[in-house]
Amino acid sequence: MTTIGMIGIGMMGHGIASNLVKHGHALSVLAHAGNQPIDDLLQQGVKTFTTPQDLAAHSDVVILCVTGTPQVEAVLMGEDGVLKGLRPNTIVIDCSTAMPASTEKIAQAVAAQGGLFMDAPMTRTPKEAAEGRLNLLVGADAALFETCRPILACFAENIVHVGPVGSGHRMKLLHNYVSLGSVALLAEAAACAQVGGVNAQTFVDVLTMGGGWGAALERLRPFLLNHDNTGLRFTVANALKDLTYYNDMAQDMQAEHVVASAIQTTLKAAYDEGQGALLMPDLVDVFAQRSH
């Protein structure tokens, strides 16, 4: 099986790693303070390396699952980064959410070192990551996509080839704008309902029966009815990052983004109030408290 090196064993990355091991791949991970506990992976024979350079030097495929563009650029092009240890024909798969313009430059840098690059950002949640049921949005040439499909299928249920390098990240930003924007909109409406004395169950039931129903409502439902925020384990800080990336992308393309800018401003206000570590469902309380 393929020798894979992985950087970024967070809530999503841990599920990816465990499924790669489950499918028989030899896996190494980068030791990092930001990782989730990896004792279970180590017990299954997963190795660790202390630098991206060393990890890349021992891998046929390198998978990145880090926070965003600054982290991708750092682990790839830093002093002891992946590019320093990249072997000819090594494949780099970036599952992070990142800026497409940076992605295209990174792909060129990987190619200059004799490697191959694809962006394959994911949607869904840590639950689906653990179950091997992520959605992947792939930017790569057709031949590389087909080569990597069996590896991607180890941890993804739906794999969409969006187009050439950078297309996956463009589609991910479009997706997250719609999904996170919908959550922000519903959170504000739920807060307004709360202030106005509308019963939470009634609010959810009426939206469910009409045009307000959708994935965003289902993820907010546990919070609205039981104050359980685990239906969407996505922080305000991460949402602000994604909406900032989206607005930057739209501005670069000279595409309309008035609504997206308003959502970014909303998230930025919560972040500036010290609420960045809250999960997105908690915005309901943030908005309601501002009304008193």
CSV table of C-alpha atoms in Angstrom, one decimal:
chain,number,residue,atom,x,y,z
A,1,MET,CA,0.0,0.0,0.0
A,2,THR,CA,1.0,3.6,-0.3
A,3,THR,CA,3.3,5.3,2.2
A,4,ILE,CA,1.5,8.4,3.4
A,5,GLY,CA,2.7,11.3,5.5
A,6,MET,CA,0.0,13.5,7.1
A,7,ILE,CA,0.3,17.0,8.6
A,8,GLY,CA,-2.6,18.2,10.7
A,9,ILE,CA,-4.2,15.7,13.0
A,10,GLY,CA,-7.0,17.9,14.3
A,11,MET,CA,-10.7,17.1,14.7
A,12,MET,CA,-11.0,16.4,10.9
A,13,GLY,CA,-7.5,15.1,10.4
A,14,HIS,CA,-7.7,12.4,13.1
A,15,GLY,CA,-10.6,10.8,11.3
A,16,ILE,CA,-8.8,10.9,8.0
A,17,ALA,CA,-5.7,9.4,9.6
A,18,SER,CA,-7.6,6.6,11.3
A,19,ASN,CA,-9.4,5.6,8.0
A,20,LEU,CA,-6.1,5.6,6.1
A,21,VAL,CA,-4.7,3.1,8.6
A,22,LYS,CA,-7.9,1.1,8.5
A,23,HIS,CA,-7.4,0.6,4.8
A,24,GLY,CA,-3.9,-0.7,5.2
A,25,HIS,CA,-1.8,2.3,4.3
A,26,ALA,CA,1.6,2.9,6.1
A,27,LEU,CA,1.0,6.2,7.8
A,28,SER,CA,3.4,8.8,9.4
A,29,VAL,CA,2.2,12.0,11.0
A,30,LEU,CA,3.9,15.3,12.0
A,31,ALA,CA,4.3,15.6,15.7
A,32,HIS,CA,2.6,18.9,16.7
A,33,ALA,CA,1.1,20.4,19.8
A,34,GLY,CA,-2.1,21.2,17.9
A,35,ASN,CA,-2.8,17.5,17.1
A,36,GLN,CA,-5.6,15.6,18.7
A,37,PRO,CA,-4.4,12.8,21.0
A,38,ILE,CA,-2.8,10.2,18.7
A,39,ASP,CA,-2.2,7.3,21.1
A,40,ASP,CA,-4.7,5.2,19.2
A,41,LEU,CA,-2.9,5.8,16.0
A,42,LEU,CA,0.5,5.0,17.5
A,43,GLN,CA,-0.8,1.7,18.9
A,44,GLN,CA,-1.7,0.8,15.3
A,45,GLY,CA,1.9,1.4,14.1
A,46,VAL,CA,1.7,5.0,12.9
A,47,LYS,CA,5.1,6.7,13.0
A,48,THR,CA,5.9,10.3,13.8
A,49,PHE,CA,8.3,12.9,12.4
A,50,THR,CA,9.3,16.2,14.0
A,51,THR,CA,9.7,18.2,10.7
A,52,PRO,CA,7.7,18.4,7.5
A,53,GLN,CA,10.9,17.9,5.6
A,54,ASP,CA,11.7,14.5,7.2
A,55,LEU,CA,8.0,13.5,6.9
A,56,ALA,CA,8.1,14.2,3.1
A,57,ALA,CA,11.4,12.4,2.6
A,58,HIS,CA,9.7,9.2,3.8
A,59,SER,CA,6.4,9.5,2.0
A,60,ASP,CA,4.9,8.8,-1.4
A,61,VAL,CA,2.0,11.0,-0.7
A,62,VAL,CA,1.8,14.0,1.7
A,63,ILE,CA,-1.7,15.0,3.0
A,64,LEU,CA,-2.2,18.4,4.5
A,65,CYS,CA,-5.1,19.1,6.8
A,66,VAL,CA,-4.2,22.4,8.5
A,67,THR,CA,-6.1,25.6,9.4
A,68,GLY,CA,-5.6,27.8,6.3
A,69,THR,CA,-3.3,29.4,3.8
A,70,PRO,CA,-0.6,30.7,6.2
A,71,GLN,CA,-0.2,27.3,7.7
A,72,VAL,CA,-0.2,25.5,4.3
A,73,GLU,CA,2.5,27.9,3.1
A,74,ALA,CA,4.5,27.5,6.3
A,75,VAL,CA,4.6,23.6,6.3
A,76,LEU,CA,5.3,23.5,2.6
A,77,MET,CA,7.8,26.3,2.0
A,78,GLY,CA,9.3,26.9,5.5
A,79,GLU,CA,12.9,26.4,6.5
A,80,ASP,CA,12.3,22.7,7.2
A,81,GLY,CA,9.2,22.4,5.0
A,82,VAL,CA,7.8,19.7,2.8
A,83,LEU,CA,9.5,21.1,-0.3
A,84,LYS,CA,12.9,20.5,1.2
A,85,GLY,CA,12.3,16.8,1.6
A,86,LEU,CA,10.0,16.2,-1.4
A,87,ARG,CA,11.1,13.3,-3.6
A,88,PRO,CA,10.4,13.1,-7.4
A,89,ASN,CA,6.8,12.2,-8.2
A,90,THR,CA,5.6,12.6,-4.6
A,91,ILE,CA,2.0,13.7,-4.5
A,92,VAL,CA,0.9,16.5,-2.2
A,93,ILE,CA,-2.8,16.6,-1.4
A,94,ASP,CA,-4.1,19.7,0.4
A,95,CYS,CA,-7.3,19.1,2.3
A,96,SER,CA,-7.2,22.4,4.0
A,97,THR,CA,-9.4,25.4,3.3
A,98,ALA,CA,-7.2,27.9,1.5
A,99,MET,CA,-7.0,30.8,-0.9
A,100,PRO,CA,-7.1,29.6,-4.5
A,101,ALA,CA,-4.5,32.2,-5.6
A,102,SER,CA,-2.0,30.8,-3.1
A,103,THR,CA,-3.0,27.3,-4.0
A,104,GLU,CA,-2.0,27.8,-7.7
A,105,LYS,CA,1.4,29.3,-6.7
A,106,ILE,CA,2.0,26.4,-4.3
A,107,ALA,CA,1.2,23.9,-7.0
A,108,GLN,CA,3.8,25.5,-9.3
A,109,ALA,CA,6.4,25.3,-6.5
A,110,VAL,CA,5.6,21.6,-5.9
A,111,ALA,CA,5.9,20.9,-9.6
A,112,ALA,CA,9.3,22.8,-9.7
A,113,GLN,CA,10.5,20.3,-7.1
A,114,GLY,CA,9.3,17.3,-9.3
A,115,GLY,CA,6.2,16.7,-7.3
A,116,LEU,CA,2.5,16.6,-8.1
A,117,PHE,CA,-0.2,18.7,-6.4
A,118,MET,CA,-4.0,18.6,-5.9
A,119,ASP,CA,-6.3,20.6,-3.7
A,120,ALA,CA,-9.0,18.4,-2.1
A,121,PRO,CA,-10.8,20.4,0.6
A,122,MET,CA,-13.6,18.7,2.5
A,123,THR,CA,-17.1,19.4,3.7
A,124,ARG,CA,-19.1,17.7,6.5
A,125,THR,CA,-18.0,17.4,10.2
A,126,PRO,CA,-15.6,15.5,12.4
A,127,LYS,CA,-18.3,12.8,12.8
A,128,GLU,CA,-18.2,12.0,9.1
A,129,ALA,CA,-14.4,12.3,9.1
A,130,ALA,CA,-14.3,9.5,11.7
A,131,GLU,CA,-16.8,7.4,9.7
A,132,GLY,CA,-14.8,7.9,6.5
A,133,ARG,CA,-17.8,9.7,4.9
A,134,LEU,CA,-16.4,13.1,4.0
A,135,ASN,CA,-17.2,15.0,0.8
A,136,LEU,CA,-14.1,16.1,-1.2
A,137,LEU,CA,-13.9,18.8,-3.8
A,138,VAL,CA,-10.9,18.2,-5.9
A,139,GLY,CA,-8.8,20.5,-8.1
A,140,ALA,CA,-6.3,18.5,-10.2
A,141,ASP,CA,-5.7,17.4,-13.7
A,142,ALA,CA,-7.8,14.3,-14.7
A,143,ALA,CA,-4.9,11.8,-14.6
A,144,LEU,CA,-3.8,12.7,-11.1
A,145,PHE,CA,-7.4,12.7,-9.9
A,146,GLU,CA,-7.8,9.1,-11.1
A,147,THR,CA,-4.5,8.1,-9.6
A,148,CYS,CA,-5.4,9.4,-6.2
A,149,ARG,CA,-9.1,8.4,-6.2
A,150,PRO,CA,-8.5,5.1,-4.3
A,151,ILE,CA,-6.6,7.0,-1.5
A,152,LEU,CA,-9.3,9.6,-1.3
A,153,ALA,CA,-12.0,6.9,-1.1
A,154,CYS,CA,-10.5,5.7,2.1
A,155,PHE,CA,-11.9,8.7,4.0
A,156,ALA,CA,-14.5,10.2,1.6
A,157,GLU,CA,-18.0,9.1,0.6
A,158,ASN,CA,-18.5,11.7,-2.2
A,159,ILE,CA,-15.6,12.8,-4.4
A,160,VAL,CA,-16.2,15.6,-6.9
A,161,HIS,CA,-13.6,16.5,-9.5
A,162,VAL,CA,-14.3,20.3,-9.8
A,163,GLY,CA,-11.6,21.1,-12.3
A,164,PRO,CA,-7.9,22.1,-12.5
A,165,VAL,CA,-5.8,23.0,-9.5
A,166,GLY,CA,-7.4,25.7,-7.4
A,167,SER,CA,-10.9,24.8,-8.4
A,168,GLY,CA,-11.4,22.6,-5.3
A,169,HIS,CA,-10.6,25.5,-3.0
A,170,ARG,CA,-12.8,27.9,-5.0
A,171,MET,CA,-15.7,25.5,-4.6
A,172,LYS,CA,-15.0,25.0,-0.9
A,173,LEU,CA,-15.2,28.7,-0.3
A,174,LEU,CA,-18.5,28.9,-2.2
A,175,HIS,CA,-19.8,26.0,-0.2
A,176,ASN,CA,-18.7,27.5,3.2
A,177,TYR,CA,-20.1,30.9,2.3
A,178,VAL,CA,-23.5,29.4,1.7
A,179,SER,CA,-23.5,27.0,4.6
A,180,LEU,CA,-21.9,29.3,7.3
A,181,GLY,CA,-23.8,32.2,6.0
A,182,SER,CA,-27.1,30.3,6.4
A,183,VAL,CA,-26.1,29.4,10.0
A,184,ALA,CA,-25.4,33.1,10.8
A,185,LEU,CA,-28.7,34.1,9.2
A,186,LEU,CA,-30.6,31.5,11.2
A,187,ALA,CA,-28.8,32.4,14.4
A,188,GLU,CA,-29.8,36.0,14.1
A,189,ALA,CA,-33.4,35.1,13.3
A,190,ALA,CA,-33.5,32.7,16.3
A,191,ALA,CA,-32.2,35.4,18.5
A,192,CYS,CA,-34.9,37.8,17.3
A,193,ALA,CA,-37.5,35.1,17.9
A,194,GLN,CA,-36.1,34.6,21.4
A,195,VAL,CA,-36.3,38.4,22.2
A,196,GLY,CA,-39.8,38.5,20.7
A,197,GLY,CA,-41.1,35.7,22.8
A,198,VAL,CA,-41.5,33.2,20.0
A,199,ASN,CA,-41.3,29.6,21.4
A,200,ALA,CA,-38.2,27.8,20.2
A,201,GLN,CA,-40.0,24.6,19.3
A,202,THR,CA,-42.5,26.6,17.3
A,203,PHE,CA,-39.8,28.5,15.5
A,204,VAL,CA,-38.1,25.3,14.5
A,205,ASP,CA,-41.3,23.5,13.5
A,206,VAL,CA,-42.5,26.4,11.3
A,207,LEU,CA,-39.2,26.7,9.5
A,208,THR,CA,-39.1,22.9,9.0
A,209,MET,CA,-42.5,22.9,7.4
A,210,GLY,CA,-41.5,25.7,5.0
A,211,GLY,CA,-38.7,27.2,3.0
A,212,GLY,CA,-36.5,27.7,6.1
A,213,TRP,CA,-35.7,24.0,6.4
A,214,GLY,CA,-32.2,22.7,5.5
A,215,ALA,CA,-28.9,21.5,6.7
A,216,ALA,CA,-28.1,24.7,8.6
A,217,LEU,CA,-31.4,24.4,10.6
A,218,GLU,CA,-30.7,20.8,11.4
A,219,ARG,CA,-27.3,21.6,12.7
A,220,LEU,CA,-28.7,24.4,14.8
A,221,ARG,CA,-31.7,22.4,16.0
A,222,PRO,CA,-30.0,20.8,19.1
A,223,PHE,CA,-28.9,24.3,20.3
A,224,LEU,CA,-32.3,25.9,19.7
A,225,LEU,CA,-34.2,23.2,21.5
A,226,ASN,CA,-31.7,21.9,24.1
A,227,HIS,CA,-28.8,24.5,24.2
A,228,ASP,CA,-26.5,21.7,22.8
A,229,ASN,CA,-23.9,23.3,20.6
A,230,THR,CA,-22.3,20.1,19.4
A,231,GLY,CA,-24.5,19.9,16.2
A,232,LEU,CA,-21.9,22.2,14.5
A,233,ARG,CA,-18.4,21.9,15.9
A,234,PHE,CA,-17.1,24.9,14.0
A,235,THR,CA,-15.7,28.0,15.7
A,236,VAL,CA,-16.6,31.6,15.0
A,237,ALA,CA,-12.9,32.2,14.4
A,238,ASN,CA,-12.8,29.5,11.7
A,239,ALA,CA,-16.0,30.8,10.1
A,240,LEU,CA,-14.5,34.4,10.0
A,241,LYS,CA,-11.4,33.0,8.3
A,242,ASP,CA,-13.5,31.2,5.6
A,243,LEU,CA,-15.7,34.3,5.0
A,244,THR,CA,-12.6,36.5,4.8
A,245,TYR,CA,-11.1,34.1,2.2
A,246,TYR,CA,-14.4,34.1,0.3
A,247,ASN,CA,-14.7,37.9,0.2
A,248,ASP,CA,-11.0,38.2,-0.9
A,249,MET,CA,-11.6,35.7,-3.7
A,250,ALA,CA,-14.8,37.4,-4.8
A,251,GLN,CA,-13.1,40.8,-4.8
A,252,ASP,CA,-10.1,39.4,-6.8
A,253,MET,CA,-12.6,38.2,-9.4
A,254,GLN,CA,-14.6,41.4,-9.2
A,255,ALA,CA,-17.7,39.4,-8.3
A,256,GLU,CA,-20.6,40.8,-6.3
A,257,HIS,CA,-20.2,40.1,-2.5
A,258,VAL,CA,-22.3,42.6,-0.6
A,259,VAL,CA,-24.2,39.9,1.4
A,260,ALA,CA,-20.9,38.0,2.1
A,261,SER,CA,-19.3,41.2,3.3
A,262,ALA,CA,-22.2,41.7,5.8
A,263,ILE,CA,-21.8,38.2,7.1
A,264,GLN,CA,-18.0,38.7,7.5
A,265,THR,CA,-18.7,42.0,9.4
A,266,THR,CA,-21.1,40.1,11.7
A,267,LEU,CA,-18.6,37.4,12.5
A,268,LYS,CA,-15.8,39.9,12.9
A,269,ALA,CA,-17.8,41.8,15.5
A,270,ALA,CA,-18.3,38.6,17.5
A,271,TYR,CA,-14.6,37.8,17.2
A,272,ASP,CA,-13.6,41.3,18.3
A,273,GLU,CA,-15.8,40.8,21.4
A,274,GLY,CA,-13.7,37.8,22.4
A,275,GLN,CA,-16.1,35.2,21.1
A,276,GLY,CA,-13.8,33.6,18.5
A,277,ALA,CA,-13.5,30.3,20.4
A,278,LEU,CA,-17.3,29.9,20.6
A,279,LEU,CA,-19.0,27.4,18.3
A,280,MET,CA,-21.3,28.8,15.5
A,281,PRO,CA,-24.5,27.7,17.3
A,282,ASP,CA,-23.5,29.9,20.3
A,283,LEU,CA,-24.1,33.0,18.0
A,284,VAL,CA,-27.8,32.7,18.9
A,285,ASP,CA,-26.9,33.7,22.5
A,286,VAL,CA,-24.4,36.3,21.4
A,287,PHE,CA,-27.1,38.0,19.2
A,288,ALA,CA,-29.8,37.7,21.8
A,289,GLN,CA,-27.6,39.2,24.6
A,290,ARG,CA,-26.9,42.3,22.4
A,291,SER,CA,-30.7,42.9,22.3
A,292,HIS,CA,-31.0,43.4,26.0
